[in-house]
Amino acid sequence: MLHINQPFIHHNNKTPNRKLKQFISVDDVPDIDHLINTGLQYKADPFRDQTLGARKRIGCLFLNPSMRTRLSTQIAAQNLGMEAVVFNVGNEGWALEFEEEAIMSGNTVEHVKDAAPIFGKYFDILAIRTFPSLKNRDDDYSELYIKQFIKYAGIPVVSLESATLHPLQSLTDLITINETFKPATPGRKPKIVLSWAPHVKPLPQCVANSFAQWINRWGQADFVITHPEDYELNEDFTRGAHITHNQDEALKDADYVYVKNWSTYNDYGKIYESDPQWMLTNKKLEQTNNARVMHCLPVRRNVELSDEILDGPNSLVTQEAGNRVWAAQAVLSEILRNNG
Ligand code: CP
């Protein structure tokens, strides 16, 4: 585990001679430990680089709702001396078209090919939130929306959550695990469990995909994913994790339980299972190593997670959400340095 001022340990999550220039997935990150450490340094001293982004502007475009991502990204930018401009495109902008060669005789008013270069003139960094439709898996997993912004904006793009991934959340989660894991035996790896939870409506797989992708690439945990049958995620993200349908087996001796609902991937975007037995309770937590409980929020109380867990001493959810600022600040600072 990394701590502030601790020399970097070299793991295989590093790609020497590459720089972070955009932030769409873990594949853009040359050194995960460095990014975690940068986030922790900003947490200790938020204004250490308060002029790094002077006279620079970030445009934060939201095609979908947000609280944490929107506010933490604005605060992170301001801590670096940047101006942050938020635009709720989904509610307040012209309806955008993303398909190439579209005949725009329907509801879309402006093509991303025309809009994105204008954002490129107004801003130095473009940050975007989109969600999947959950109707067509190939369309969602093609990541058309964010790819079109990358193609046409001509400036660095940061994902504020896309159709399949939420990398700022995952970096936050690793920052939170790094700052809280204090093993009695130095060098012991944490056991981290990603546990599916019930929900009343079909949700994207983004947070679960991204968490799995980052924990696997980080490579410093015993990583287990547990979910009901037929809730398998895309193997591109989960490969390397132990996957079980037995939640009790997964929870045994866990140090962290990351709770999240997702809809089905194979028969795309469905709810097959809403068994309340999958909701984490204090009784279930007794099987763990006094595990800390994480969730990206927002959370449906007493559906996804019980009051007793959320209001109890094992919950990390508020600390985790607070750390969104430091993850965003670490990413923006690297992009500012590398795109000078
Ligand atoms: N966790 C998260 O992304 O929260 P918001 O949807 O409120 O931004």
XYZ file of C-alpha atoms and ligand atoms in Angstrom:
348
model
C 0.000 0.000 0.000
C 1.171 3.514 -0.680
C 1.341 6.257 1.866
C 2.231 9.894 1.443
C 5.990 10.409 1.004
C 6.553 6.676 0.767
C 8.805 5.835 -2.197
C 6.897 4.337 -5.096
C 6.968 0.550 -5.221
C 7.129 -0.725 -8.761
C 4.305 -3.079 -9.669
C 3.161 -4.241 -13.062
C 0.503 -1.524 -13.157
C 3.119 0.862 -14.561
C 3.895 1.790 -18.142
C 7.164 3.747 -18.171
C 7.621 6.602 -20.661
C 3.901 7.172 -21.104
C 2.000 10.185 -19.799
C -1.615 10.605 -18.746
C -3.109 12.824 -21.484
C -6.804 11.918 -21.325
C -8.850 9.956 -18.785
C -11.374 7.540 -20.225
C -10.299 4.286 -18.586
C -7.466 2.715 -16.617
C -5.768 2.119 -19.974
C -4.917 5.838 -20.063
C -3.055 5.646 -16.746
C 0.689 4.969 -16.922
C 1.117 4.503 -13.150
C -1.861 3.825 -10.859
C 0.169 4.087 -7.636
C 1.486 7.490 -8.688
C -2.056 8.730 -9.293
C -3.240 7.377 -5.921
C -0.298 9.028 -4.202
C -0.963 12.335 -5.991
C -4.577 12.224 -4.780
C -3.465 11.593 -1.193
C -0.980 14.460 -1.416
C -3.773 16.803 -2.535
C -5.921 15.599 0.343
C -3.120 16.567 2.752
C -2.518 19.916 1.024
C -5.341 20.901 -1.383
C -3.729 24.137 -2.585
C -0.172 22.906 -3.217
C -0.644 23.511 -6.973
C -3.092 26.393 -6.812
C -1.642 28.161 -9.873
C -1.104 25.081 -12.079
C -4.370 25.690 -13.917
C -4.326 29.492 -13.865
C -5.995 30.984 -16.975
C -7.201 27.521 -18.006
C -10.818 26.460 -18.266
C -12.525 23.088 -17.971
C -15.937 22.499 -19.517
C -17.993 19.928 -17.609
C -20.783 18.609 -19.842
C -23.559 16.550 -18.308
C -25.900 14.571 -20.518
C -27.219 12.893 -17.330
C -27.790 13.801 -13.656
C -24.976 14.005 -11.098
C -24.219 15.377 -7.654
C -20.796 14.100 -6.498
C -19.071 14.065 -9.865
C -20.281 17.519 -10.784
C -19.354 19.192 -7.486
C -16.071 17.364 -6.837
C -14.768 18.074 -10.344
C -15.578 21.768 -9.984
C -13.852 21.928 -6.581
C -10.817 20.018 -7.888
C -10.467 22.414 -10.826
C -10.793 25.440 -8.557
C -8.125 24.048 -6.180
C -5.772 24.044 -9.177
C -6.686 27.614 -10.128
C -8.839 26.568 -13.105
C -12.206 27.972 -13.980
C -14.879 25.284 -14.256
C -17.902 25.858 -16.498
C -20.760 23.380 -16.076
C -23.249 22.810 -18.890
C -26.204 20.461 -18.429
C -26.377 19.553 -22.108
C -29.000 16.895 -21.487
C -31.552 19.398 -20.096
C -30.420 22.786 -21.365
C -28.557 22.217 -24.623
C -29.573 21.312 -28.157
C -30.252 17.617 -28.644
C -26.996 16.196 -30.028
C -26.608 13.699 -32.866
C -23.690 11.259 -32.614
C -24.064 8.949 -35.643
C -21.822 9.672 -38.628
C -23.666 10.544 -41.846
C -26.961 10.851 -39.958
C -29.880 12.392 -41.834
C -31.034 14.693 -39.055
C -34.743 14.778 -39.780
C -35.697 13.486 -36.297
C -35.295 14.971 -32.828
C -31.571 15.753 -32.862
C -30.705 19.367 -33.648
C -26.899 19.626 -33.665
C -24.228 17.098 -34.647
C -21.386 16.435 -32.224
C -19.099 17.037 -35.213
C -20.232 20.678 -35.162
C -20.557 21.135 -31.388
C -17.403 19.430 -30.090
C -14.884 21.635 -31.978
C -16.591 24.659 -30.421
C -16.070 23.204 -26.943
C -12.463 22.770 -28.067
C -12.247 26.526 -28.706
C -13.854 27.496 -25.394
C -12.067 25.078 -23.052
C -8.626 23.581 -22.323
C -10.066 20.301 -20.960
C -13.464 18.799 -21.738
C -15.125 16.546 -19.163
C -18.255 14.605 -20.100
C -20.870 12.434 -18.423
C -23.022 10.124 -20.488
C -24.982 7.019 -19.535
C -25.816 3.871 -21.522
C -29.250 3.355 -23.058
C -29.304 -0.212 -21.619
C -31.267 -1.137 -24.770
C -28.543 -2.083 -27.247
C -25.389 -3.621 -25.784
C -23.241 -3.189 -28.883
C -24.126 0.492 -29.117
C -23.431 1.121 -25.428
C -20.185 -0.862 -25.376
C -18.950 0.934 -28.513
C -18.744 4.090 -26.324
C -19.828 6.144 -29.341
C -20.682 9.325 -27.401
C -17.397 9.828 -25.592
C -15.389 8.639 -28.606
C -17.086 11.236 -30.816
C -16.190 13.978 -28.331
C -12.568 12.756 -28.311
C -12.531 12.670 -32.114
C -13.927 16.141 -32.681
C -13.061 18.291 -29.634
C -9.300 18.453 -30.231
C -8.574 18.902 -26.505
C -8.032 16.380 -23.661
C -11.217 14.598 -22.628
C -12.006 13.333 -19.110
C -14.793 10.834 -18.478
C -17.201 11.827 -15.743
C -18.780 8.386 -16.340
C -19.433 6.916 -19.744
C -21.658 4.142 -21.077
C -19.479 1.371 -19.636
C -16.964 2.874 -17.166
C -16.617 5.336 -14.270
C -12.858 5.790 -13.879
C -12.912 8.797 -11.520
C -15.041 6.729 -9.137
C -12.612 3.809 -9.349
C -9.569 5.972 -8.696
C -11.439 7.423 -5.701
C -12.142 3.912 -4.463
C -8.472 2.957 -4.648
C -7.471 6.167 -2.856
C -9.970 5.278 -0.106
C -8.696 1.707 0.207
C -5.074 2.894 0.320
C -5.736 5.405 3.075
C -7.738 3.033 5.269
C -6.009 -0.356 4.964
C -3.783 -0.921 8.004
C -2.868 -4.627 8.054
C -1.483 -6.116 11.272
C 1.004 -8.025 9.108
C 2.926 -5.575 6.909
C 2.634 -6.384 3.219
C -0.576 -8.411 3.555
C -2.875 -7.814 0.604
C -6.449 -6.675 1.325
C -9.276 -9.008 0.388
C -11.718 -6.905 -1.635
C -15.190 -8.182 -2.522
C -17.432 -6.617 -5.143
C -20.916 -7.715 -4.067
C -24.028 -7.328 -6.234
C -27.024 -5.781 -4.464
C -30.740 -5.644 -5.309
C -32.322 -2.598 -6.954
C -35.745 -1.635 -8.244
C -34.673 -0.593 -11.761
C -32.031 -1.675 -14.258
C -28.763 0.164 -13.636
C -25.644 0.423 -15.818
C -22.662 -1.886 -15.325
C -20.255 1.106 -15.398
C -19.219 1.285 -11.747
C -18.816 -2.485 -11.401
C -16.917 -2.811 -14.715
C -14.635 0.036 -13.812
C -14.002 -1.100 -10.232
C -13.092 -4.585 -11.496
C -10.869 -3.167 -14.214
C -8.956 -0.929 -11.785
C -8.581 -3.499 -8.976
C -7.341 -6.117 -11.444
C -4.852 -3.721 -13.036
C -3.669 -2.438 -9.644
C -2.883 -6.047 -8.794
C -2.358 -5.623 -5.056
C -5.510 -7.289 -3.675
C -7.212 -10.661 -3.403
C -10.222 -9.755 -5.494
C -13.542 -11.617 -5.420
C -16.761 -10.756 -7.277
C -20.052 -12.219 -6.066
C -23.403 -11.939 -7.806
C -26.504 -14.061 -8.540
C -26.470 -16.422 -11.522
C -26.803 -14.696 -14.910
C -25.342 -11.413 -13.656
C -21.905 -12.069 -15.162
C -20.115 -8.888 -16.197
C -18.033 -8.534 -19.356
C -14.928 -10.688 -18.913
C -12.735 -7.963 -20.378
C -13.115 -6.186 -17.044
C -13.388 -9.073 -14.572
C -10.610 -11.370 -15.851
C -8.265 -12.027 -12.915
C -10.940 -11.912 -10.208
C -12.388 -14.956 -8.465
C -16.120 -15.027 -9.290
C -18.700 -16.861 -7.152
C -22.490 -16.970 -6.817
C -22.078 -17.758 -3.118
C -22.071 -14.434 -1.273
C -21.259 -16.019 2.103
C -18.161 -17.701 0.656
C -17.082 -14.398 -0.910
C -17.543 -12.399 2.301
C -15.386 -14.702 4.427
C -12.424 -12.724 5.831
C -13.057 -9.768 3.507
C -11.370 -6.461 4.374
C -13.572 -4.412 2.014
C -17.032 -5.046 0.611
C -17.888 -2.861 -2.364
C -21.648 -2.976 -2.781
C -23.228 -2.199 -6.151
C -26.208 -3.159 -8.230
C -25.913 -3.731 -11.950
C -28.346 -5.035 -14.568
C -27.645 -8.134 -16.661
C -24.901 -7.978 -19.281
C -25.599 -11.095 -21.390
C -29.372 -10.630 -21.797
C -28.659 -6.955 -21.779
C -30.106 -4.430 -19.334
C -32.563 -6.667 -17.483
C -33.462 -7.329 -13.837
C -33.661 -11.107 -13.161
C -33.176 -11.040 -9.441
C -34.348 -8.785 -6.613
C -33.843 -11.212 -3.716
C -33.447 -9.036 -0.581
C -31.145 -11.761 0.799
C -28.405 -10.186 -1.327
C -28.583 -6.927 0.682
C -25.620 -6.578 3.063
C -26.499 -6.557 6.784
C -24.525 -6.517 10.039
C -25.194 -10.247 10.378
C -23.528 -10.927 7.022
C -20.658 -8.630 7.963
C -19.812 -10.938 10.885
C -18.237 -13.335 8.357
C -15.751 -10.694 7.233
C -12.561 -9.342 8.745
C -14.584 -6.435 10.178
C -14.825 -5.243 6.582
C -15.217 -1.627 5.619
C -18.205 -1.126 3.329
C -18.071 1.017 0.207
C -20.663 2.259 -2.291
C -20.330 4.950 -4.956
C -23.684 6.596 -4.034
C -26.461 7.441 -4.607
C -27.796 4.402 -2.740
C -31.339 3.159 -2.187
C -31.505 2.575 1.561
C -32.860 -0.774 2.699
C -32.922 -2.013 -0.894
C -29.248 -1.928 -1.932
C -27.792 -1.339 1.533
C -29.313 -1.508 5.016
C -29.606 1.484 7.341
C -27.598 -0.425 9.949
C -24.611 -0.673 7.580
C -24.855 2.843 6.153
C -25.225 4.427 9.586
C -22.769 2.078 11.287
C -19.018 2.267 11.978
C -17.975 0.096 9.025
C -19.387 2.393 6.365
C -16.853 4.339 4.314
C -19.365 5.911 1.940
C -19.022 9.536 3.082
C -15.223 9.393 3.253
C -15.259 7.754 -0.182
C -17.469 10.469 -1.688
C -15.251 13.135 -0.096
C -12.266 11.585 -1.847
C -13.856 12.260 -5.236
C -12.240 15.720 -5.046
C -8.714 14.320 -4.680
C -9.129 11.808 -7.473
C -10.349 14.523 -9.833
C -7.570 16.881 -8.728
C -4.906 14.212 -9.337
C -6.228 13.536 -12.843
C -6.646 17.195 -13.829
C -3.171 18.088 -12.527
C -1.552 15.313 -14.580
C -3.425 16.367 -17.721
C -2.453 20.012 -17.184
C 1.199 19.019 -16.775
C 1.234 16.667 -19.757
C -0.660 18.809 -22.254
C 1.141 22.064 -21.503
N -20.910 8.366 -7.590
C -21.326 9.287 -8.480
O -20.832 9.341 -9.631
O -22.237 10.157 -8.000
P -23.066 11.199 -8.890
O -23.877 10.403 -9.877
O -23.906 11.981 -7.919
O -22.086 12.079 -9.611
